[in-house]
Amino acid sequence: MNPLVCVKRVVDSSSEVVLTDDGQGVDGRFAGFTTSAHEEGAVELAVRIAADGGGGATVLTLGDTDAVEQLRSALAVGCSAATHVLADPQAYGPADVAREIAAVVRDHAAAGTPHDLVLLGNDAADTGDFQVGIRLAYELGWPVVNGVSTVSVADGVVTASGAGPDGHETYRVPLPAVVTVLEGGVEPRYPTVPGRMKAKKVLIEEREPVTEPVGPSRVRLVLPPPSPSTVEVLGEGAAAAPAVVDLLERLGVLAR
Amino acid sequence: MILVLVEVSPAGGAVETSREAVTFARDLAAVGGGVPVDVVLVGAPDDALAGVLASYGVRRVHALTGPAYDSFSGAAWAAGLVEVRERAGSVVVMAAGTPRGNEVLAHVAARLAVPMAANVVSFGGLSPFTVTRQVVGGAVLEEMRLAERPAVFTVAGHAVPAAPADVPGAGELVVETPTVAEADLVARVVSTEEPEPDLSGALTSARVVVGAGRGAGSADGFDDLLELVELLDGSLGVSRVVTSLGWRPHHEQVGQTGSRIAPELYIPCGISGAIQHWAGCSSAKAILAINTDPDAPMVTRATHAVIGDLHEVVPAVNAEIRRRRG
Ligand SMILES: Cc1cc2nc3c(=O)[nH]c(=O)nc-3n(C[C@H](O)[C@H](O)[C@H](O)COP(=O)(O)OP(=O)(O)OC[C@H]3O[C@@H](n4cnc5c(N)ncnc54)[C@H](O)[C@@H]3O)c2cc1C
Ligand SMILES: Nc1ncnc2c1ncn2[C@@H]1O[C@H](COP(=O)(O)O)[C@@H](O)[C@H]1O
């Protein structure tokens, strides 16, 4: 069992977001980088499923050279192989990314390492397209389970579950399959020092994209106008309590 | 024609975000010279639901029925939408930007090999067809061109308020039994457990949410906050720091990767207001921030604030509520 897990290098928007002059992307020069929490969940699941099935988890990213940092992070927490599709992710739409991932899945199968399970995040933290996993499933002709937080594999069947609108939902799907993950079902592990050392030694498979990207349908990015502050300060410390309760009464939220 | 996927709650009503999407569709239809708005839903709608949809200006309600729709499958729902859209020739296919809405429309877009825009907040123009949507957890807006037909997109929650139409539609019911391939039923829900009463369902529908962030200090720092929750008959919502430190369970998290809430009043205590948290609480009608830092983004973006230590302010508020109740 050799699951493939897909992660994307994204700006950490906890810091201020600056756009490039052409409005086509986020200026990464002053930003920190991370992956989505959903993808951290997917990496943890891939590592556990690989360990249970006596195989190894492969991490994949499509990104520029710096994205190797995200591959190393996944290797440090238990992935055993990594594939880097070297390309500018801002020039790739979700259909393009799905096509490239599908090409890796086919090539690895041909080379003797089939990935019967591909795990992705439910949505990327930057573009938030909510599509790559589903488009990948159509590329491969596989079933796809979307937005689940726990995933396990036994006897060629993947069991996955997560919160749905009517309750906790469970899916059972024969492999091969694509699954997109929401954070919260598993606790991602922290990298250990030996884990980091080992990660540094893994030889990363680097490859070129297989086709020209169609591109995202982006016209441009803009920053939303800052909302003017109209905050009414009710007071400081415990002395503000009467003013707070006055407000609760005025808003009619003080149930009797 | 514009086709909108409407989600039906377990109680049988059209969920608010779907009614928002229909409202958005109607505005779009007006720009397009008054093209009709049809909806697709799963199951047989009762008279009340059909009436509500008609009041929203809906021309036809296409109800997907048959064994393929007994339990959820994204591919089967998409197959139904695509079949209805092909017969009716819709130029736009829309849904609310909910987990189901985004999933089903991604299937539709993949099947029709057209782009999809998730979490659209506004419509730009017809030729070329452009929309603006939220990206980077709401920190950035993206203008997108949807050149192909149908234009496929989902509407971000609370981008427009749900409102009935000035002129109601016919709301004519059309029962549909699409042919769904076996392959589209492989990934379907096999069991659904009733939600725990106080899981995020209560959080997303609470009138008052008390928020707690790193300022709570430790897993033991929640007693006063929970008392306030009880006094206000509300729910507790927390920041990601709180869940990742294991102080509180993940289903209480508010934000980009947690629940999106829209209460009458949100009271974030010791939460800085990072953009990913803001993404989940910006729809609150009023926000009362309690924070030691007067410059915290949560304070400057709130409607009301108290500057101070939550461990002093919250117990004093609790005492004042109890005192007034006598
Ligand atoms: C991809 C991604 C997704 C994310 N998703 C989410 C999400 O869904 N939800 C979410 O919340 N975050 C999310 N985050 C994390 C987010 O960026 C912030 O790190 C997080 O919201 C900060 O939590 P906090 O406000 O509790 O902590 P901090 O940012 O550390 O703020 C603590 C605040 O408490 C105040 N304070 C301290 N002590 C006291 C006291 N005694 N009394 C009163 N005030 C006090 C401080 O002044 C400060 O303002 C995400 C991040 C990423 C990268
Ligand atoms: N450039 C990329 N490289 C690797 N995986 C990606 C990339 N873009 C998206 N993904 C995966 O697809 C998921 C959904 O992304 P999206 O459809 O863009 O919201 C992400 O959480 C990732 O797991």
XYZ file of C-alpha atoms and ligand atoms in Angstrom:
658
model
C 0.000 0.000 0.000
C 1.772 3.140 -1.242
C -0.548 6.126 -0.890
C 0.245 9.381 -2.668
C -0.459 12.629 -0.828
C -0.551 16.038 -2.534
C 0.511 19.233 -0.758
C 0.755 22.814 -1.958
C 3.173 25.511 -0.813
C 1.048 28.547 0.106
C 1.708 31.891 1.737
C 0.989 32.028 5.434
C -1.638 34.727 5.405
C -1.406 35.268 9.171
C 1.064 37.939 8.145
C 0.017 40.801 5.884
C -0.651 39.742 2.293
C 1.066 41.755 -0.471
C 0.152 41.259 -4.130
C 2.539 41.312 -7.084
C 2.383 44.403 -9.293
C 0.640 42.533 -12.111
C -2.040 41.335 -9.707
C -1.508 37.723 -10.768
C -0.255 36.420 -7.465
C 0.750 36.975 -3.889
C 4.195 38.528 -3.489
C 6.150 35.867 -1.664
C 9.220 37.983 -0.957
C 8.137 39.038 2.517
C 5.807 36.165 3.311
C 6.139 33.014 5.341
C 5.084 29.751 3.733
C 3.104 26.769 4.877
C 0.611 24.175 3.628
C -3.073 23.944 4.418
C -4.075 22.309 7.706
C -6.222 19.950 5.629
C -3.102 18.753 3.817
C -1.295 18.204 7.124
C -4.194 15.935 8.035
C -3.881 14.167 4.674
C -0.129 13.639 5.202
C -0.724 12.138 8.649
C -3.388 9.791 7.257
C -1.133 8.748 4.358
C 1.717 7.942 6.755
C -0.561 5.876 9.019
C -2.169 4.006 6.106
C 1.257 3.247 4.622
C 2.540 1.978 7.984
C -0.517 -0.263 8.472
C -0.199 -1.643 4.964
C 3.558 -2.210 5.139
C 4.376 0.333 2.441
C 5.538 3.906 2.144
C 3.762 7.189 1.547
C 4.857 9.418 -1.329
C 4.363 13.169 -1.124
C 3.860 15.218 -4.279
C 3.842 18.914 -4.984
C 3.610 21.025 -8.104
C 5.521 24.180 -7.361
C 8.640 26.240 -7.842
C 12.034 25.175 -6.497
C 11.273 26.563 -3.021
C 8.372 24.120 -2.658
C 10.965 21.486 -1.808
C 10.604 22.852 1.744
C 7.034 21.495 1.913
C 8.190 18.122 0.561
C 10.930 17.936 3.220
C 8.401 18.786 5.926
C 6.215 15.869 4.848
C 9.250 13.580 4.663
C 10.196 14.656 8.189
C 6.872 13.421 9.525
C 7.006 10.016 7.885
C 6.595 10.127 4.107
C 9.287 8.018 2.489
C 9.443 9.347 -1.074
C 8.778 12.666 -2.764
C 7.931 13.879 -6.267
C 8.392 17.492 -7.292
C 6.697 18.711 -10.470
C 8.705 21.853 -11.136
C 6.363 24.575 -12.359
C 4.989 27.971 -11.417
C 1.806 27.060 -9.538
C 0.263 30.494 -10.191
C 0.132 29.639 -13.904
C -1.770 26.403 -13.209
C -5.530 26.079 -12.853
C -7.117 23.224 -10.911
C -7.660 21.168 -14.090
C -3.976 21.602 -14.991
C -2.810 20.476 -11.548
C -5.139 17.462 -11.667
C -3.727 16.457 -15.071
C -0.155 16.649 -13.773
C -0.957 14.584 -10.663
C -2.684 11.973 -12.847
C 0.448 11.770 -15.029
C 2.580 11.080 -11.946
C 0.150 8.355 -10.795
C 0.330 6.657 -14.218
C 4.102 6.935 -14.507
C 4.674 5.579 -11.002
C 2.344 2.656 -11.730
C 4.244 1.943 -14.923
C 7.491 2.054 -12.940
C 6.180 -0.504 -10.464
C 4.964 1.720 -7.612
C 1.212 1.997 -8.051
C -0.600 4.437 -5.778
C -4.032 2.914 -5.230
C -4.991 5.749 -2.967
C -4.401 9.454 -3.579
C -5.041 11.821 -0.687
C -5.408 15.584 -1.121
C -6.662 18.490 0.918
C -10.310 19.426 0.492
C -9.245 22.908 -0.631
C -5.944 24.716 -0.977
C -5.362 27.523 1.554
C -4.585 30.085 -1.148
C -6.689 29.547 -4.297
C -9.429 27.586 -2.490
C -10.718 26.055 -5.715
C -12.289 22.982 -4.051
C -11.643 20.976 -7.230
C -8.265 19.358 -7.726
C -9.177 16.059 -6.037
C -12.444 15.703 -7.915
C -10.902 16.602 -11.277
C -8.098 14.135 -10.588
C -10.656 11.380 -10.008
C -12.198 12.064 -13.425
C -8.731 12.090 -15.043
C -8.021 8.660 -13.565
C -11.553 7.256 -13.827
C -11.550 6.506 -10.101
C -14.213 7.180 -7.451
C -13.682 10.150 -5.140
C -14.730 10.728 -1.558
C -14.696 14.377 -0.614
C -14.252 16.280 2.626
C -13.656 13.479 5.124
C -11.503 13.596 8.242
C -10.786 9.941 9.019
C -9.593 7.405 6.446
C -8.516 3.794 6.823
C -7.847 0.935 4.417
C -8.514 -2.773 4.854
C -8.832 -5.579 2.285
C -8.716 -3.223 -0.676
C -11.522 -1.049 0.636
C -11.144 2.483 1.929
C -13.457 3.523 4.748
C -13.726 7.265 5.186
C -15.940 9.438 7.320
C -16.578 13.010 8.289
C -19.208 15.540 9.215
C -22.058 16.009 6.741
C -25.090 18.277 6.873
C -27.257 15.563 8.435
C -24.695 13.934 10.724
C -21.501 11.917 10.677
C -21.260 10.230 7.279
C -19.335 7.115 6.302
C -18.239 5.990 2.842
C -16.817 2.599 1.841
C -15.140 2.531 -1.549
C -13.018 -0.098 -3.300
C -9.500 0.924 -4.286
C -8.175 2.590 -6.347
C -9.723 5.824 -5.099
C -9.149 9.517 -4.493
C -9.963 10.998 -1.077
C -9.928 14.679 -0.079
C -9.348 15.451 3.572
C -10.610 18.019 6.058
C -8.497 18.678 9.132
C -9.628 17.578 12.557
C -9.843 13.776 12.331
C -6.226 13.038 13.167
C -3.560 14.939 15.046
C -0.608 15.617 12.695
C 2.651 14.569 14.378
C 5.547 16.934 14.948
C 8.809 16.196 13.154
C 11.504 14.682 15.342
C 15.196 15.513 14.977
C 15.986 12.066 13.483
C 12.942 12.555 11.251
C 14.386 15.800 9.919
C 17.824 14.223 9.414
C 16.306 11.341 7.477
C 14.196 13.742 5.395
C 17.326 15.569 4.253
C 18.762 12.396 2.762
C 15.766 11.360 0.660
C 16.389 11.808 -3.037
C 13.502 13.804 -4.466
C 12.167 12.842 -7.889
C 12.104 16.009 -9.974
C 10.079 16.166 -13.157
C 8.810 18.541 -15.780
C 5.095 19.067 -16.359
C 3.657 16.812 -19.081
C 1.470 19.423 -20.800
C 1.188 23.171 -21.250
C -1.189 24.561 -18.626
C -4.477 26.090 -19.717
C -4.119 28.361 -16.697
C -6.493 29.558 -14.041
C -9.302 31.797 -15.305
C -7.851 34.647 -13.268
C -8.217 38.231 -14.440
C -6.467 39.664 -11.414
C -6.248 39.634 -7.652
C -7.242 42.610 -5.518
C -7.132 43.303 -1.811
C -10.505 43.956 -0.227
C -10.858 47.530 1.027
C -9.963 47.793 4.721
C -13.094 48.084 6.796
C -13.045 51.367 8.715
C -12.883 50.891 12.479
C -16.092 51.960 14.142
C -15.497 50.095 17.382
C -17.196 51.432 20.495
C -14.986 50.792 23.524
C -17.227 49.991 26.493
C -14.493 50.365 29.081
C -11.477 48.730 30.641
C -11.235 45.670 32.874
C -13.876 44.481 35.311
C -15.319 47.991 35.591
C -16.783 47.573 32.099
C -19.147 44.787 33.235
C -22.286 46.970 33.686
C -21.790 48.514 30.231
C -21.384 45.006 28.757
C -24.605 43.775 30.342
C -26.397 46.938 29.148
C -25.292 46.005 25.627
C -26.480 42.403 26.058
C -29.878 43.744 27.143
C -30.036 46.169 24.235
C -29.253 43.393 21.744
C -31.907 41.213 23.362
C -29.545 38.277 23.870
C -29.895 38.084 27.630
C -32.190 35.079 27.931
C -34.176 35.036 31.162
C -31.844 29.735 -17.986
C -29.996 29.732 -14.694
C -29.964 26.498 -12.724
C -29.357 26.533 -8.953
C -28.755 23.513 -6.727
C -30.866 23.913 -3.583
C -29.954 21.977 -0.432
C -32.820 20.777 1.721
C -32.396 20.556 5.504
C -33.418 17.403 7.402
C -36.528 19.349 8.472
C -37.487 19.793 4.807
C -36.741 23.501 4.237
C -34.357 25.169 1.792
C -31.175 26.020 3.744
C -30.418 29.733 4.102
C -27.251 29.637 1.975
C -29.227 28.038 -0.864
C -31.871 30.759 -0.608
C -29.010 33.275 -0.778
C -27.752 31.544 -3.936
C -31.236 31.739 -5.501
C -31.356 35.457 -4.603
C -27.949 35.914 -6.271
C -29.204 33.983 -9.324
C -32.241 36.234 -9.591
C -30.078 39.374 -9.593
C -27.932 37.779 -12.289
C -31.048 36.803 -14.275
C -32.213 40.436 -14.189
C -28.871 41.599 -15.613
C -29.266 38.944 -18.307
C -32.599 40.442 -19.405
C -34.894 38.385 -17.195
C -33.867 34.827 -18.016
C -35.749 32.276 -15.856
C -34.283 30.736 -12.689
C -34.875 27.008 -12.131
C -33.706 24.973 -9.162
C -32.658 21.360 -8.727
C -33.081 19.561 -5.411
C -32.943 16.003 -4.198
C -36.109 14.283 -2.959
C -39.744 15.300 -3.214
C -40.371 18.822 -1.880
C -43.432 19.372 0.317
C -45.920 22.172 -0.424
C -44.280 24.548 2.048
C -40.883 24.223 0.354
C -42.410 24.539 -3.124
C -44.180 27.684 -1.881
C -40.986 29.213 -0.509
C -39.129 28.549 -3.755
C -41.954 30.106 -5.778
C -41.805 33.175 -3.512
C -38.110 33.404 -4.420
C -39.100 33.758 -8.067
C -38.281 30.194 -9.131
C -39.867 29.084 -12.385
C -39.409 25.313 -12.087
C -38.348 22.993 -9.291
C -36.617 19.900 -10.691
C -36.804 17.193 -8.037
C -34.275 14.373 -8.449
C -35.824 11.099 -7.329
C -35.154 7.391 -7.603
C -32.936 4.881 -5.781
C -29.761 6.701 -6.923
C -30.771 9.567 -4.617
C -31.491 7.575 -1.442
C -28.110 8.546 -0.022
C -25.599 11.210 -0.984
C -23.155 10.756 -3.849
C -21.465 13.819 -5.346
C -21.234 12.150 -8.766
C -24.919 11.109 -8.792
C -26.109 14.577 -7.779
C -23.902 16.030 -10.522
C -25.269 13.543 -13.074
C -28.776 14.766 -12.266
C -27.800 18.430 -12.524
C -26.030 17.847 -15.836
C -29.022 15.970 -17.265
C -31.457 18.745 -16.288
C -29.100 21.417 -17.568
C -28.637 19.658 -20.910
C -32.360 19.377 -21.516
C -33.070 22.954 -20.456
C -29.907 24.475 -21.943
C -28.871 26.457 -18.864
C -26.094 28.962 -19.389
C -25.247 29.130 -15.669
C -25.112 26.363 -13.047
C -24.811 27.550 -9.448
C -24.927 26.387 -5.835
C -24.196 27.747 -2.385
C -20.529 27.617 -1.367
C -21.216 24.906 1.211
C -19.313 21.602 1.423
C -22.062 19.895 -0.654
C -22.403 22.820 -3.060
C -18.675 23.033 -3.777
C -18.360 19.261 -4.099
C -21.295 18.731 -6.456
C -20.379 21.684 -8.663
C -16.762 20.531 -8.910
C -18.172 17.245 -10.254
C -20.366 19.163 -12.702
C -17.416 21.267 -13.891
C -15.193 18.205 -14.286
C -17.885 16.314 -16.233
C -18.500 19.264 -18.573
C -14.779 20.183 -18.771
C -15.410 23.824 -17.872
C -13.825 25.989 -15.146
C -15.533 26.553 -11.802
C -15.313 29.515 -9.436
C -15.779 28.728 -5.742
C -17.042 31.217 -3.145
C -18.161 34.035 -5.408
C -19.141 37.276 -3.672
C -20.179 39.427 -6.610
C -20.914 39.424 -10.290
C -18.817 41.626 -12.592
C -20.417 41.633 -16.025
C -21.937 39.473 -18.744
C -19.552 39.857 -21.659
C -17.092 38.724 -20.717
C -18.761 36.837 -17.869
C -16.755 37.779 -14.771
C -17.187 37.077 -11.086
C -15.246 38.066 -7.982
C -14.534 35.415 -5.383
C -12.822 35.014 -2.027
C -9.383 33.418 -1.958
C -6.653 33.105 0.699
C -9.318 32.633 3.355
C -10.948 35.946 2.469
C -7.738 38.031 2.642
C -7.723 38.477 -1.139
C -10.381 38.771 -3.838
C -9.920 37.169 -7.246
C -11.606 38.413 -10.380
C -12.272 35.429 -12.609
C -13.474 35.143 -16.176
C -15.829 32.251 -16.895
C -15.606 32.156 -20.674
C -17.229 28.781 -21.241
C -20.890 27.731 -21.007
C -22.306 26.851 -18.675
C -20.636 29.221 -16.220
C -20.242 27.125 -13.059
C -19.829 28.789 -9.671
C -20.754 28.698 -5.989
C -21.821 31.683 -3.892
C -19.954 32.411 -0.636
C -22.107 32.213 2.478
C -23.761 35.530 3.350
C -22.411 37.312 0.233
C -25.998 38.466 -0.333
C -28.935 38.326 2.084
C -31.631 35.775 1.220
C -34.714 37.678 0.036
C -37.985 36.660 -1.669
C -38.673 38.157 -5.115
C -40.955 41.106 -5.814
C -42.783 38.928 -8.318
C -43.133 35.254 -7.350
C -42.360 32.514 -9.874
C -44.599 29.632 -10.928
C -42.553 27.146 -8.895
C -43.782 24.344 -11.151
C -42.713 20.943 -9.856
C -40.950 18.651 -12.342
C -40.108 15.165 -11.075
C -36.870 13.911 -12.603
C -35.499 10.374 -12.544
C -32.107 10.736 -14.231
C -30.185 7.725 -15.427
C -27.249 7.377 -13.064
C -24.374 5.103 -14.029
C -23.210 2.460 -11.545
C -19.787 4.158 -11.469
C -21.387 7.323 -10.089
C -22.727 5.412 -7.099
C -19.469 3.781 -5.984
C -18.588 6.672 -3.649
C -21.841 7.172 -1.785
C -22.710 7.592 1.861
C -23.336 4.150 3.375
C -24.327 5.315 6.848
C -25.156 8.540 8.659
C -25.061 8.884 12.419
C -27.200 11.488 14.095
C -25.048 14.436 15.096
C -24.209 14.913 18.758
C -26.558 17.590 20.059
C -23.820 20.084 20.829
C -21.508 19.570 17.855
C -20.898 22.448 15.476
C -24.584 22.380 14.452
C -25.385 24.230 17.659
C -22.390 26.506 17.112
C -23.468 27.545 13.620
C -27.065 28.209 14.662
C -26.416 29.810 18.087
C -27.717 33.361 18.632
C -24.739 34.136 20.848
C -21.264 32.633 20.518
C -18.600 33.197 23.167
C -15.177 32.865 21.563
C -11.972 31.855 23.294
C -8.409 32.098 22.046
C -4.876 31.790 23.336
C -5.769 34.403 25.944
C -7.686 31.705 27.849
C -4.218 30.694 29.035
C -4.660 26.931 29.472
C -7.155 24.078 29.273
C -8.241 25.096 32.775
C -8.965 28.665 31.707
C -12.478 28.064 30.353
C -14.666 27.922 33.466
C -15.759 31.574 33.414
C -16.206 31.472 29.634
C -18.409 28.372 29.863
C -20.446 30.017 32.593
C -21.022 33.003 30.297
C -22.077 30.586 27.525
C -24.616 29.095 29.883
C -25.922 32.449 31.125
C -26.466 33.549 27.519
C -27.786 30.163 26.372
C -25.131 30.301 23.655
C -22.274 28.178 22.288
C -18.513 28.188 22.758
C -16.352 28.810 19.668
C -12.562 28.739 19.783
C -9.512 29.677 17.732
C -7.211 27.206 16.073
C -4.539 27.826 18.671
C -6.959 26.490 21.271
C -7.721 23.313 19.319
C -4.136 22.650 18.279
C -2.967 22.994 21.879
C -5.629 20.422 22.742
C -7.439 22.740 25.153
C -10.793 22.210 23.404
C -12.106 19.804 20.693
C -11.821 20.642 17.006
C -15.579 20.821 16.394
C -15.604 24.035 18.417
C -13.170 25.774 16.040
C -14.342 28.871 14.197
C -12.620 29.990 11.013
C -11.434 29.056 7.572
C -10.867 25.445 8.591
C -13.555 25.362 11.258
C -17.175 26.479 11.387
C -18.539 29.660 9.851
C -20.869 31.367 12.267
C -23.382 34.200 11.877
C -24.799 34.871 15.371
C -26.555 38.002 16.613
C -23.557 38.550 18.885
C -20.047 37.088 18.894
C -17.897 37.688 21.995
C -14.291 36.772 21.098
C -12.171 36.702 24.286
C -8.396 36.610 23.951
C -8.545 36.084 20.172
C -6.271 38.249 18.012
C -8.496 38.137 14.912
C -6.196 36.524 12.341
C -7.664 36.498 8.841
C -8.329 32.745 9.018
C -10.345 33.223 12.183
C -12.096 36.272 10.766
C -13.186 34.170 7.767
C -15.422 32.230 10.139
C -16.953 35.044 12.173
C -17.217 38.079 9.873
C -20.947 37.483 9.385
C -21.777 38.057 13.052
C -24.254 40.938 13.381
C -22.355 42.417 16.369
C -18.922 41.614 17.793
C -17.858 42.390 21.357
C -14.104 41.814 21.605
C -12.496 41.318 25.002
C -8.736 41.672 24.699
C -5.768 43.116 26.589
C -4.439 44.639 23.363
C -6.404 47.661 22.065
C -4.662 47.293 18.684
C -5.513 43.619 18.098
C -7.261 43.235 14.696
C -10.233 41.651 16.434
C -10.652 44.804 18.529
C -10.309 47.270 15.666
C -12.776 45.294 13.502
C -15.309 44.679 16.267
C -18.448 46.731 16.848
C -17.794 46.861 20.610
C -14.781 46.150 22.801
C -13.602 45.887 26.374
C -9.891 46.334 26.911
C -8.708 44.049 29.682
C -7.834 40.605 30.940
C -10.603 38.171 30.091
C -10.039 36.450 33.442
C -11.131 39.682 35.134
C -13.737 40.940 32.658
C -15.688 37.716 32.103
C -16.260 36.857 35.795
C -17.368 40.455 36.406
C -19.837 40.224 33.509
C -21.143 36.897 34.815
C -21.609 38.410 38.289
C -23.409 41.418 36.825
C -25.800 39.196 34.850
C -26.552 37.137 37.974
C -27.005 40.308 40.031
C -29.530 41.779 37.588
C -31.459 38.530 37.497
C -31.681 38.772 41.267
C -4.160 27.489 6.498
C -4.517 28.065 7.846
C -5.810 27.854 8.327
C -6.172 28.391 9.588
N -7.455 28.204 10.018
C -7.829 28.777 11.191
C -9.179 28.657 11.679
O -10.039 28.010 11.082
N -9.501 29.260 12.834
C -8.602 29.983 13.574
O -8.970 30.509 14.633
N -7.327 30.097 13.146
C -6.905 29.509 11.993
N -5.594 29.620 11.605
C -4.626 30.197 12.554
C -4.599 31.718 12.590
O -3.698 32.187 11.621
C -4.134 32.234 13.967
O -2.870 31.678 14.247
C -5.067 31.908 15.129
O -6.407 32.258 14.792
C -4.646 32.678 16.361
O -5.374 32.250 17.485
P -5.547 33.210 18.744
O -6.201 34.463 18.320
O -6.235 32.392 19.787
O -4.058 33.433 19.251
P -3.108 34.699 19.140
O -2.997 35.176 17.754
O -1.867 34.325 19.864
O -3.864 35.845 19.939
C -4.092 35.848 21.301
C -4.835 37.139 21.626
O -5.239 37.101 23.004
C -4.938 38.349 23.628
N -4.748 38.015 25.039
C -3.718 37.356 25.629
N -3.956 37.177 26.934
C -5.169 37.714 27.197
C -5.959 37.823 28.376
N -5.579 37.309 29.529
N -7.162 38.446 28.283
C -7.587 38.960 27.082
N -6.869 38.884 25.940
C -5.674 38.262 26.002
C -3.737 38.868 22.901
O -3.684 40.278 22.999
C -3.986 38.406 21.462
O -4.741 39.366 20.753
C -5.213 29.103 10.362
C -3.917 29.279 9.863
C -3.557 28.779 8.627
C -2.167 29.006 8.120
N 0.207 22.857 -6.840
C -0.242 21.788 -6.151
N 0.595 20.773 -5.832
C 0.160 19.693 -5.145
N -1.093 19.550 -4.705
C -1.984 20.520 -4.989
C -1.606 21.690 -5.717
N -2.709 22.479 -5.829
C -3.714 21.833 -5.188
N -3.276 20.664 -4.689
C -4.034 19.667 -3.886
O -5.417 19.797 -4.162
C -6.134 20.175 -2.993
C -7.308 21.039 -3.358
O -6.874 22.214 -3.991
P -7.847 23.262 -4.714
O -8.785 22.478 -5.564
O -6.941 24.155 -5.484
O -8.582 23.990 -3.608
C -5.096 20.832 -2.100
O -5.462 20.781 -0.732
C -3.868 19.960 -2.406
O -3.911 18.745 -1.686
